[in-house]
Tab-separated table of C-alpha atoms in Angstrom:
chain	number	residue	atom	x	y	z
U	1	MET	CA	110.446	70.681	57.992
U	2	GLU	CA	107.767	70.792	55.296
U	3	GLY	CA	107.288	67.814	52.924
U	4	SER	CA	107.294	67.989	49.144
U	5	VAL	CA	104.082	67.734	47.146
U	6	LEU	CA	103.720	65.198	44.309
U	7	LYS	CA	102.062	66.463	41.155
U	8	GLU	CA	100.271	63.090	40.690
U	9	ALA	CA	99.456	60.177	43.008
U	10	LEU	CA	102.013	57.344	43.034
U	11	ASN	CA	100.716	53.886	42.053
U	12	ILE	CA	102.512	51.117	43.983
U	13	SER	CA	101.909	48.444	41.325
U	14	ASP	CA	103.516	50.721	38.697
U	15	LEU	CA	106.454	51.384	41.033
U	16	LEU	CA	107.165	47.668	41.372
U	17	GLY	CA	106.502	46.835	37.721
U	18	GLU	CA	109.022	46.095	35.024
U	19	HIS	CA	109.309	49.728	33.888
U	20	GLY	CA	109.022	51.373	37.293
U	21	ALA	CA	107.235	54.658	37.857
U	22	GLN	CA	108.013	58.328	37.303
U	23	PHE	CA	106.946	61.083	39.661
U	24	GLN	CA	107.486	64.808	39.839
U	25	ILE	CA	107.613	67.153	42.798
U	26	SER	CA	105.594	70.328	42.480
U	27	THR	CA	107.709	73.427	43.026
U	28	LYS	CA	104.748	75.745	42.725
U	29	TYR	CA	103.015	74.785	45.946
U	30	ASN	CA	102.149	77.780	48.063
U	31	ASP	CA	99.749	78.519	50.824
U	32	HIS	CA	96.948	80.304	48.999
U	33	GLY	CA	94.734	80.664	52.019
U	34	GLU	CA	90.959	80.345	52.047
U	35	GLU	CA	90.437	80.383	48.278
U	36	PHE	CA	91.479	76.702	48.050
U	37	PHE	CA	88.556	75.725	50.270
U	38	MET	CA	85.749	77.475	48.420
U	39	GLU	CA	82.793	75.168	48.831
U	40	ASP	CA	81.416	75.891	45.357
U	41	ASP	CA	84.595	74.695	43.663
U	42	TYR	CA	86.178	72.053	45.823
U	43	GLY	CA	83.565	70.816	48.295
U	44	SER	CA	83.296	71.452	52.010
U	45	ALA	CA	85.736	70.566	54.766
U	46	ASP	CA	83.180	67.995	56.000
U	47	GLU	CA	83.315	66.240	52.624
U	48	ASP	CA	87.117	66.088	52.826
U	49	GLU	CA	86.853	64.579	56.292
U	50	ASP	CA	84.360	61.965	55.069
U	51	ALA	CA	86.669	61.023	52.187
U	52	HIS	CA	89.597	60.571	54.576
U	53	ARG	CA	87.457	58.510	56.931
U	54	LYS	CA	86.592	56.129	54.097
U	55	ILE	CA	90.262	55.344	53.465
U	56	MET	CA	91.259	55.009	57.132
U	57	SER	CA	92.208	51.503	58.230
U	58	PRO	CA	89.366	49.680	60.046
U	59	TRP	CA	91.922	47.732	62.130
U	60	ASP	CA	94.258	49.241	64.729
U	61	ARG	CA	95.705	46.078	66.279
U	62	SER	CA	98.206	43.508	65.038
U	63	PHE	CA	97.624	41.529	61.854
U	64	ASP	CA	98.112	38.305	63.852
U	65	GLU	CA	95.029	39.185	65.874
U	66	LEU	CA	93.096	39.887	62.674
U	67	ARG	CA	94.218	36.605	61.063
U	68	ALA	CA	92.792	34.770	64.064
U	69	GLN	CA	89.335	36.051	63.039
U	70	MET	CA	89.760	34.996	59.401
U	71	PHE	CA	89.892	31.787	57.385
U	72	MET	CA	92.763	30.714	55.176
U	73	VAL	CA	92.454	31.131	51.404
U	74	SER	CA	96.019	30.008	50.737
U	75	GLU	CA	99.277	29.823	52.687
U	76	PHE	CA	99.795	33.595	52.625
U	77	VAL	CA	96.235	34.909	52.169
U	78	TYR	CA	93.621	35.124	54.951
U	79	LYS	CA	90.056	36.336	54.466
U	80	ARG	CA	87.018	37.694	56.301
U	81	ILE	CA	83.785	38.331	54.361
U	82	THR	CA	82.017	41.556	55.333
U	83	LYS	CA	79.253	41.352	52.696
U	84	GLN	CA	78.120	38.174	50.983
U	85	GLY	CA	78.339	38.060	47.204
U	86	VAL	CA	75.766	37.008	44.621
U	87	GLY	CA	75.501	33.454	43.277
U	88	ASP	CA	77.837	30.506	43.732
U	89	GLU	CA	80.491	31.057	41.046
U	90	LEU	CA	83.928	32.363	41.998
U	91	VAL	CA	86.077	34.442	39.648
U	92	PRO	CA	87.369	32.122	36.858
U	93	ASP	CA	91.014	31.924	35.810
U	94	ARG	CA	91.045	34.228	32.805
U	95	ALA	CA	88.288	36.618	33.841
U	96	ARG	CA	88.464	40.379	33.385
U	97	VAL	CA	87.846	41.773	36.851
U	98	THR	CA	86.835	45.182	38.205
U	99	ILE	CA	87.456	45.873	41.905
U	100	ASP	CA	87.317	48.723	44.408
U	101	TYR	CA	89.929	48.474	47.138
U	102	ASN	CA	91.981	50.181	49.864
U	103	ALA	CA	95.294	48.721	51.073
U	104	TYR	CA	97.055	49.336	54.410
U	105	PHE	CA	100.336	48.356	55.995
U	106	GLU	CA	100.324	47.080	59.556
U	107	GLY	CA	100.132	49.836	62.140
U	108	GLU	CA	99.360	52.579	59.591
U	109	THR	CA	96.135	54.587	59.606
U	110	TYR	CA	95.838	55.620	55.956
U	111	ALA	CA	95.918	53.559	52.783
U	112	PHE	CA	99.153	53.260	50.825
U	113	ASP	CA	97.164	52.331	47.685
U	114	SER	CA	93.506	53.045	47.032
U	115	THR	CA	91.074	53.158	44.145
U	116	SER	CA	89.017	55.556	46.268
U	117	MET	CA	91.943	58.005	46.347
U	118	ARG	CA	92.408	57.686	42.577
U	119	GLY	CA	88.664	58.048	41.950
U	120	GLU	CA	88.356	55.030	39.634
U	121	TYR	CA	88.007	51.274	39.890
U	122	LYS	CA	90.840	48.896	39.049
U	123	THR	CA	90.248	46.584	36.089
U	124	PHE	CA	92.643	43.761	35.229
U	125	THR	CA	92.750	40.299	33.647
U	126	MET	CA	93.424	37.284	35.818
U	127	GLY	CA	96.636	35.406	35.067
U	128	LYS	CA	98.286	38.293	33.211
U	129	ASP	CA	100.493	39.546	36.112
U	130	GLU	CA	98.762	42.911	36.009
U	131	VAL	CA	98.405	43.132	39.814
U	132	LEU	CA	100.246	41.755	42.842
U	133	VAL	CA	100.099	37.954	43.122
U	134	GLY	CA	98.506	38.084	46.574
U	135	LEU	CA	95.778	40.476	45.469
U	136	GLU	CA	94.939	38.211	42.512
U	137	GLU	CA	94.710	35.188	44.837
U	138	ALA	CA	92.381	37.133	47.107
U	139	VAL	CA	90.110	38.293	44.276
U	140	GLN	CA	89.869	34.790	42.831
U	141	SER	CA	88.199	33.661	46.076
U	142	MET	CA	85.355	36.185	45.665
U	143	LYS	CA	81.842	36.251	44.168
U	144	PRO	CA	80.212	39.187	42.352
U	145	SER	CA	79.338	42.129	44.665
U	146	GLU	CA	81.153	40.471	47.584
U	147	GLU	CA	83.085	42.671	50.005
U	148	ALA	CA	85.892	41.188	52.088
U	149	GLN	CA	89.010	41.928	54.123
U	150	PHE	CA	92.268	40.113	53.362
U	151	VAL	CA	95.541	39.982	55.254
U	152	ILE	CA	98.117	39.146	52.611
U	153	GLY	CA	101.661	38.066	53.416
U	154	TYR	CA	104.719	39.879	52.101
U	155	GLN	CA	105.717	36.675	50.240
U	156	VAL	CA	103.023	37.355	47.608
U	157	LEU	CA	103.203	41.155	47.791
U	158	PHE	CA	106.463	43.105	47.820
U	159	GLY	CA	108.852	40.367	48.992
U	160	GLU	CA	111.430	40.332	51.753
U	161	LEU	CA	113.183	43.550	50.761
U	162	GLY	CA	110.115	45.705	50.140
U	163	CYS	CA	110.893	49.026	48.477
U	164	LYS	CA	112.500	51.427	50.931
U	165	PRO	CA	111.636	53.951	52.174
U	166	ARG	CA	108.026	53.629	51.014
U	167	ILE	CA	107.617	49.892	51.666
U	168	LYS	CA	109.340	48.252	54.615
U	169	PRO	CA	110.991	44.817	54.337
U	170	LYS	CA	108.619	41.885	54.857
U	171	ALA	CA	105.577	44.178	54.721
U	172	ASP	CA	102.272	42.316	55.099
U	173	ALA	CA	99.173	44.278	54.095
U	174	LEU	CA	95.454	44.499	54.763
U	175	PHE	CA	93.330	44.802	51.608
U	176	ILE	CA	89.672	45.863	51.824
U	177	VAL	CA	88.194	44.672	48.504
U	178	LYS	CA	84.821	44.893	46.771
U	179	LEU	CA	84.362	42.783	43.646
U	180	VAL	CA	82.395	45.148	41.392
U	181	SER	CA	82.077	42.789	38.420
U	182	TYR	CA	83.824	40.252	36.243
U	183	THR	CA	83.404	38.840	32.764
U	184	ASP	CA	84.833	35.715	31.199
U	185	PRO	CA	86.496	36.945	27.983
U	186	GLY	CA	86.816	33.434	26.560
U	187	ASP	CA	89.833	31.951	24.847
U	188	ALA	CA	90.987	33.938	21.818
U	189	GLU	CA	93.093	31.053	20.502
U	190	ALA	CA	90.636	28.235	21.197
U	191	LEU	CA	90.025	27.486	17.496
U	192	ASP	CA	93.526	28.237	16.245
U	193	ASN	CA	95.033	25.479	18.390
U	194	LEU	CA	92.905	22.664	16.910
U	195	THR	CA	94.549	19.886	14.889
U	196	GLN	CA	93.354	19.161	11.357
U	197	GLU	CA	91.432	16.139	12.603
U	198	GLU	CA	89.786	18.149	15.396
U	199	LYS	CA	88.715	20.840	12.941
U	200	THR	CA	86.460	18.340	11.156
U	201	SER	CA	84.746	17.158	14.352
U	202	TYR	CA	81.583	19.071	15.179
U	203	ALA	CA	81.686	17.890	18.807
U	204	VAL	CA	85.151	19.419	19.269
U	205	VAL	CA	84.575	22.568	17.212
U	206	LYS	CA	81.299	23.553	18.908
U	207	GLU	CA	83.011	23.791	22.318
U	208	LYS	CA	85.789	25.984	20.940
U	209	VAL	CA	83.253	28.102	19.031
U	210	ALA	CA	81.461	28.759	22.336
U	211	ASP	CA	84.762	30.000	23.785
U	212	THR	CA	85.404	32.216	20.758
U	213	ARG	CA	81.876	33.671	20.963
U	214	THR	CA	82.462	34.562	24.604
U	215	HIS	CA	85.679	36.300	23.609
U	216	ALA	CA	83.868	38.199	20.843
U	217	LYS	CA	81.128	39.319	23.241
U	218	ASP	CA	83.780	40.650	25.602
U	219	TYR	CA	85.333	42.650	22.749
U	220	PHE	CA	81.902	44.060	21.868
U	221	LYS	CA	81.219	45.121	25.468
U	222	ARG	CA	84.521	47.015	25.456
U	223	ASN	CA	83.568	48.686	22.151
U	224	MET	CA	86.318	46.819	20.271
U	225	VAL	CA	83.848	45.977	17.522
U	226	ALA	CA	86.376	45.205	14.771
U	227	ASN	CA	87.976	42.561	17.009
U	228	ALA	CA	84.539	41.120	17.780
U	229	ILE	CA	83.797	40.884	14.041
U	230	ASN	CA	87.044	38.953	13.449
U	231	ASP	CA	86.208	36.466	16.204
U	232	TYR	CA	82.639	35.939	14.992
U	233	HIS	CA	83.811	35.341	11.406
U	234	LYS	CA	86.428	32.899	12.672
U	235	ALA	CA	83.738	30.987	14.566
U	236	VAL	CA	81.545	30.884	11.430
U	237	ASN	CA	84.380	29.571	9.246
U	238	TYR	CA	85.300	26.767	11.637
U	239	LEU	CA	81.677	25.814	12.267
U	240	GLU	CA	80.868	25.633	8.559
U	241	GLY	CA	84.011	23.595	7.911
U	242	CYS	CA	83.269	20.735	10.304
U	243	HIS	CA	81.179	17.608	9.672
U	244	VAL	CA	77.945	16.778	11.459
U	245	LYS	CA	76.950	13.180	12.169
U	246	ASN	CA	73.180	13.390	12.467
U	247	GLU	CA	70.116	15.628	12.256
U	248	GLU	CA	70.474	16.734	15.855
U	249	GLU	CA	73.977	18.062	15.235
U	250	GLN	CA	72.796	19.625	11.965
U	251	LYS	CA	70.020	21.501	13.787
U	252	GLU	CA	72.372	22.659	16.536
U	253	GLN	CA	74.975	23.808	13.984
U	254	THR	CA	72.334	25.792	12.064
U	255	GLU	CA	71.041	27.485	15.199
U	256	THR	CA	74.572	28.477	16.219
U	257	LEU	CA	75.343	29.841	12.750
U	258	ILE	CA	72.151	31.923	12.828
U	259	ALA	CA	73.198	33.336	16.212
U	260	LEU	CA	76.689	34.141	14.876
U	261	TYR	CA	75.389	35.855	11.729
U	262	THR	CA	72.923	37.846	13.843
U	263	SER	CA	75.776	39.004	16.067
U	264	LEU	CA	77.733	39.995	12.961
U	265	ALA	CA	74.763	42.031	11.706
U	266	VAL	CA	74.683	43.811	15.066
U	267	CYS	CA	78.415	44.522	14.847
U	268	TYR	CA	78.275	45.831	11.275
U	269	ASN	CA	75.381	48.124	12.161
U	270	LYS	CA	77.433	49.329	15.122
U	271	LYS	CA	80.343	50.019	12.743
U	272	ASP	CA	77.962	51.919	10.428
U	273	ASN	CA	78.401	49.406	7.626
U	274	PRO	CA	74.785	48.584	6.686
U	275	ARG	CA	75.686	46.798	3.439
U	276	ARG	CA	77.718	44.184	5.311
U	277	ALA	CA	74.939	43.941	7.900
U	278	CYS	CA	72.496	43.117	5.107
U	279	SER	CA	74.906	40.464	3.794
U	280	MET	CA	74.834	38.795	7.207
U	281	ILE	CA	71.029	38.909	7.204
U	282	ASN	CA	71.013	37.225	3.782
U	283	GLU	CA	73.087	34.387	5.280
U	284	ILE	CA	70.422	33.991	7.965
U	285	ARG	CA	67.735	33.792	5.260
U	286	ARG	CA	69.745	30.988	3.652
U	287	LEU	CA	69.707	29.054	6.924
U	288	GLY	CA	66.145	29.518	8.142
U	289	ASN	CA	62.885	31.434	8.241
U	290	ILE	CA	63.883	34.965	9.221
U	291	ASP	CA	60.236	35.981	9.643
U	292	ARG	CA	60.333	34.154	12.979
U	293	MET	CA	63.483	35.933	14.185
U	294	SER	CA	62.684	39.338	15.666
U	295	ARG	CA	66.297	40.272	16.426
U	296	ALA	CA	67.454	39.576	12.876
U	297	LEU	CA	64.463	41.468	11.446
U	298	PHE	CA	65.210	44.424	13.713
U	299	HIS	CA	68.807	44.710	12.535
U	300	GLU	CA	67.770	44.183	8.913
U	301	GLY	CA	65.370	47.095	9.338
U	302	ARG	CA	68.106	49.256	10.871
U	303	ALA	CA	70.555	48.416	8.072
U	304	LEU	CA	68.012	49.093	5.312
U	305	MET	CA	67.051	52.392	6.938
U	306	ASN	CA	70.696	53.451	6.965
U	307	LEU	CA	70.912	52.533	3.280
U	308	GLY	CA	67.917	54.745	2.546
U	309	ASP	CA	65.638	51.831	1.637
U	310	TYR	CA	62.895	53.095	3.930
U	311	GLU	CA	59.992	51.038	2.579
U	312	ARG	CA	61.739	47.679	3.044
U	313	ALA	CA	63.121	48.850	6.386
U	314	LYS	CA	59.606	49.529	7.628
U	315	THR	CA	58.449	46.103	6.454
U	316	SER	CA	61.209	44.382	8.440
U	317	LEU	CA	60.643	46.451	11.575
U	318	LEU	CA	56.887	45.883	11.500
U	319	LYS	CA	57.471	42.117	11.214
U	320	ALA	CA	59.794	42.322	14.229
U	321	GLN	CA	57.174	44.294	16.131
U	322	ARG	CA	54.502	41.701	15.405
U	323	LEU	CA	56.773	39.085	16.989
U	324	GLU	CA	57.573	41.294	20.004
U	325	SER	CA	54.750	43.778	20.370
U	326	THR	CA	55.984	45.089	23.743
U	327	ASN	CA	59.594	45.673	22.673
U	328	LYS	CA	60.279	49.376	23.179
U	329	ASP	CA	63.473	49.354	21.071
U	330	ILE	CA	61.519	48.319	17.984
U	331	GLY	CA	59.001	51.124	18.596
U	332	LYS	CA	61.831	53.655	18.930
U	333	GLU	CA	63.442	52.416	15.722
U	334	LEU	CA	60.143	52.778	13.836
U	335	LYS	CA	59.831	56.341	15.123
U	336	ILE	CA	63.360	57.168	13.912
U	337	LEU	CA	62.544	55.551	10.564
U	338	ASN	CA	59.391	57.615	10.083
U	339	GLU	CA	61.233	60.838	10.938
U	340	ARG	CA	64.057	60.091	8.506
U	341	TRP	CA	61.670	59.018	5.781
U	342	GLU	CA	59.667	62.231	6.072
U	343	LYS	CA	62.858	64.317	6.019
U	344	HIS	CA	63.987	62.432	2.910
U	345	ARG	CA	60.651	63.148	1.196
U	346	GLN	CA	60.971	66.843	1.991
U	347	GLU	CA	64.495	66.954	0.542
U	348	GLU	CA	63.351	65.180	-2.618
U	349	ARG	CA	60.492	67.675	-2.981
U	350	ALA	CA	63.019	70.499	-2.602
U	351	ILE	CA	65.113	69.038	-5.433
U	352	CYS	CA	62.069	68.827	-7.672
U	353	ALA	CA	61.158	72.393	-6.812
U	354	ARG	CA	64.615	73.594	-7.789
U	355	ALA	CA	64.660	71.500	-10.961
U	356	PHE	CA	61.341	72.819	-12.280
U	357	GLY	CA	61.686	76.344	-10.984
U	358	LEU	CA	58.791	75.955	-8.554
U	359	LYS	CA	60.715	77.468	-5.675
U	360	GLU	CA	60.627	81.259	-5.598
U	361	ARG	CA	63.960	82.916	-5.559
U	362	LYS	CA	64.650	86.478	-4.602
U	363	ASP	CA	66.367	88.524	-7.259
U	364	GLU	CA	69.426	89.347	-5.207
U	365	ARG	CA	72.937	90.044	-6.270
U	366	GLN	CA	75.369	87.320	-5.265
U	367	THR	CA	77.726	87.978	-2.388
U	368	ASP	CA	81.461	87.674	-2.929
U	369	GLU	CA	81.384	84.244	-1.310
U	370	GLN	CA	78.563	83.089	-3.575
U	371	VAL	CA	80.410	84.362	-6.666
U	372	LYS	CA	83.501	82.444	-5.541
U	373	PHE	CA	81.392	79.332	-4.906
U	374	THR	CA	79.744	79.651	-8.355
U	375	ASN	CA	83.094	79.935	-10.130
U	376	THR	CA	84.533	76.976	-8.226
U	377	MET	CA	81.511	74.785	-8.911
U	378	LYS	CA	81.510	75.821	-12.571
U	379	GLN	CA	85.136	74.802	-12.915
U	380	ASN	CA	84.425	71.471	-11.190
U	381	LEU	CA	81.491	70.792	-13.496
U	382	GLU	CA	83.503	71.642	-16.606
U	383	GLU	CA	86.123	69.071	-15.565
U	384	PHE	CA	83.423	66.538	-14.611
U	385	VAL	CA	81.599	66.810	-17.944
U	386	ALA	CA	84.871	66.667	-19.900
U	387	ASP	CA	86.016	63.496	-18.121
U	388	GLU	CA	84.361	60.596	-19.969
U	389	ARG	CA	85.229	58.126	-17.169
U	390	SER	CA	83.398	60.102	-14.460
U	391	LYS	CA	79.712	59.300	-14.093
U	392	GLN	CA	78.993	60.958	-10.727
U	393	PHE	CA	80.183	63.995	-8.802
U	394	THR	CA	79.459	64.059	-5.054
U	395	LEU	CA	78.774	67.467	-3.545
U	396	PRO	CA	80.361	68.518	-0.237
U	397	GLU	CA	78.255	68.362	2.933
U	398	GLY	CA	76.734	71.406	4.589
U	399	LEU	CA	75.737	73.439	1.537
U	400	THR	CA	73.239	76.223	2.197
U	401	SER	CA	69.926	76.525	0.364
U	402	LYS	CA	71.306	79.403	-1.756
U	403	GLU	CA	74.342	77.319	-2.674
U	404	MET	CA	72.047	74.434	-3.634
U	405	ASN	CA	70.112	76.833	-5.880
U	406	ILE	CA	73.399	77.766	-7.561
U	407	VAL	CA	74.219	74.060	-8.003
U	408	GLN	CA	70.808	73.407	-9.557
U	409	ASP	CA	71.246	76.317	-12.011
U	410	LEU	CA	74.658	74.996	-12.993
U	411	ALA	CA	73.273	71.451	-13.324
U	412	ASP	CA	70.686	72.733	-15.775
U	413	GLU	CA	73.361	74.686	-17.622
U	414	PHE	CA	75.631	71.642	-17.982
U	415	ASN	CA	72.730	69.218	-18.575
U	416	VAL	CA	73.440	67.000	-15.540
U	417	LYS	CA	71.041	65.662	-12.911
U	418	LEU	CA	71.039	66.625	-9.218
U	419	SER	CA	70.146	63.587	-7.049
U	420	LEU	CA	69.803	62.741	-3.382
U	421	TYR	CA	71.243	59.466	-2.065
U	422	LYS	CA	72.146	57.890	1.272
U	423	GLU	CA	75.396	56.318	2.448
U	424	ASN	CA	76.333	55.171	5.965
U	425	SER	CA	73.229	56.725	7.511
U	426	LYS	CA	73.859	60.147	5.930
U	427	ASP	CA	72.132	61.974	3.089
U	428	PHE	CA	74.318	63.263	0.258
U	429	TYR	CA	73.708	65.161	-2.980
U	430	ARG	CA	75.466	64.279	-6.176
U	431	LEU	CA	75.450	65.267	-9.814
U	432	GLU	CA	75.017	62.539	-12.412
U	433	LYS	CA	75.473	62.580	-16.155
U	434	LYS	CA	72.186	61.985	-17.961
U	435	LYS	CA	71.917	58.835	-20.032
U	436	VAL	CA	71.577	59.313	-23.771
U	437	GLY	CA	68.122	58.286	-24.913
U	438	GLY	CA	66.922	58.162	-21.344
U	439	GLU	CA	65.920	60.771	-18.882
U	440	GLY	CA	67.970	63.480	-20.550
U	441	ASP	CA	65.854	63.281	-23.744
U	442	LYS	CA	62.488	63.601	-22.051
C-alpha cells in the first residue's frame, strides 16, 4: 500500500501548540520518471544521499546506554558535548537564540523534526514558551558555537500521552543541537517599572538605561528601527530626568547621553530622515565637542549629504576622516558625496541652460504624448498661479529631458521659477512663484 504525500513538512512544535497545525495531502503525486532527478534542476542522487545521511540518527542503541555516557543537566535532560563552545557565558534567561538541530525518537533512524530538513535555522526567545521545555533547558546549558547531544525525557517533551500515531506515549528523544548564536535583547520594560523615587536616582536609572539600550540594539539588528528609536528616546528622557550627585556621575551621564543621541542619529539616517538625524547631532553639540567624535561627525555628514547640503557634509566627513584616517567607511561616504555633488552641479547647469536658452533644441513637432503632457502641465500651472496660497509646485519624478524643456518653456510663460531641491536623499524639481521686487524683477 502506497503512503500519502504531504504538500508541506509537518512541524512538531506547531502540532503540539495552542492552535495546532494544518496539513494537506497532495492528490497530484505521480511517478514522473527520470525527469524528477535531472541533475541540473534538483541535484544528483549522491547529494540526496548525503542529505539523508546528515539527518540519520548517530545512535542505534538504547537511550539508557547513551545516558550513561552523558552528564546530567537537569532531572530529565542529559548532555554530551561534541564540540566545545566559545567563551564562558551560557545562554541567559531572556536571550534570543538561533539553533540548528535534528531530533530522533528512540530506535528510529531518521529525524522526526529537523532544521536541516526545513532548510533554515530555528530562532526563538528564551522563556516565551516558543519551543519544547526540554529543548529550552538543553539550549540554556550551551555556549556560542557549541555542538552537543541531549537525551531529553518525555516529561519535558510531549508528556505521557504523546500524540498518536506520530508520537508514542512517554517518548524520550535525542536532540543533536548546534548553538549558532544568541543575543540578549534586554528588558523592554526596565524603565517603565521604576517608582517615582527610583526615577530620580541616577544610580538606579543608569542600570535600567543599559537594559533599554540593549533592547534597542536588538531591535536595530532585526531591522525594527522605529522600535529602536522609541527605546533610545525613552532612555534619553529617563536619563535626563534623574539627578546626579557629583561630577563623576555628571560625566558618566553626559557620555551616555552622547552615545544615545549618536545611536538615534544612526537610526534616523537608516529611516531616511536626515532632518531628525541632524537634530540628534545638535543635541550632541550641546553636550560636548563633536569635533572629537568621529562617529557623530560621520552621521552628520551623511545626514547633510541627504539634505543636499554638500559643502557642510564634506566638512563633517573630512573631520571624521582626520580622526580615523584608516576608516574605509568614511572614504566610501566621501566618494558617494563627491559623485552626488557633481551630479547635482550638472543638473543645476542643465536648469540654467534651459532658463537662458543655452541648450540647443531641435525644431521637432511634438508627439501626441508631448502635446498631452503640455496641456496637462499648462492646466496645472494655471491653477497654481491662480491659487494665492500655493507658493510651490513639485514636479513628478522621472520626467524626460524633452518634458523638462516643455516645463521650462511653460515656466517662462507663466513667470515662475524652475528649481532643483533635495528631500530624503532624492533630487526633485519644483516650480516656485517669483517674489515681487526680488528675482522676478531682475
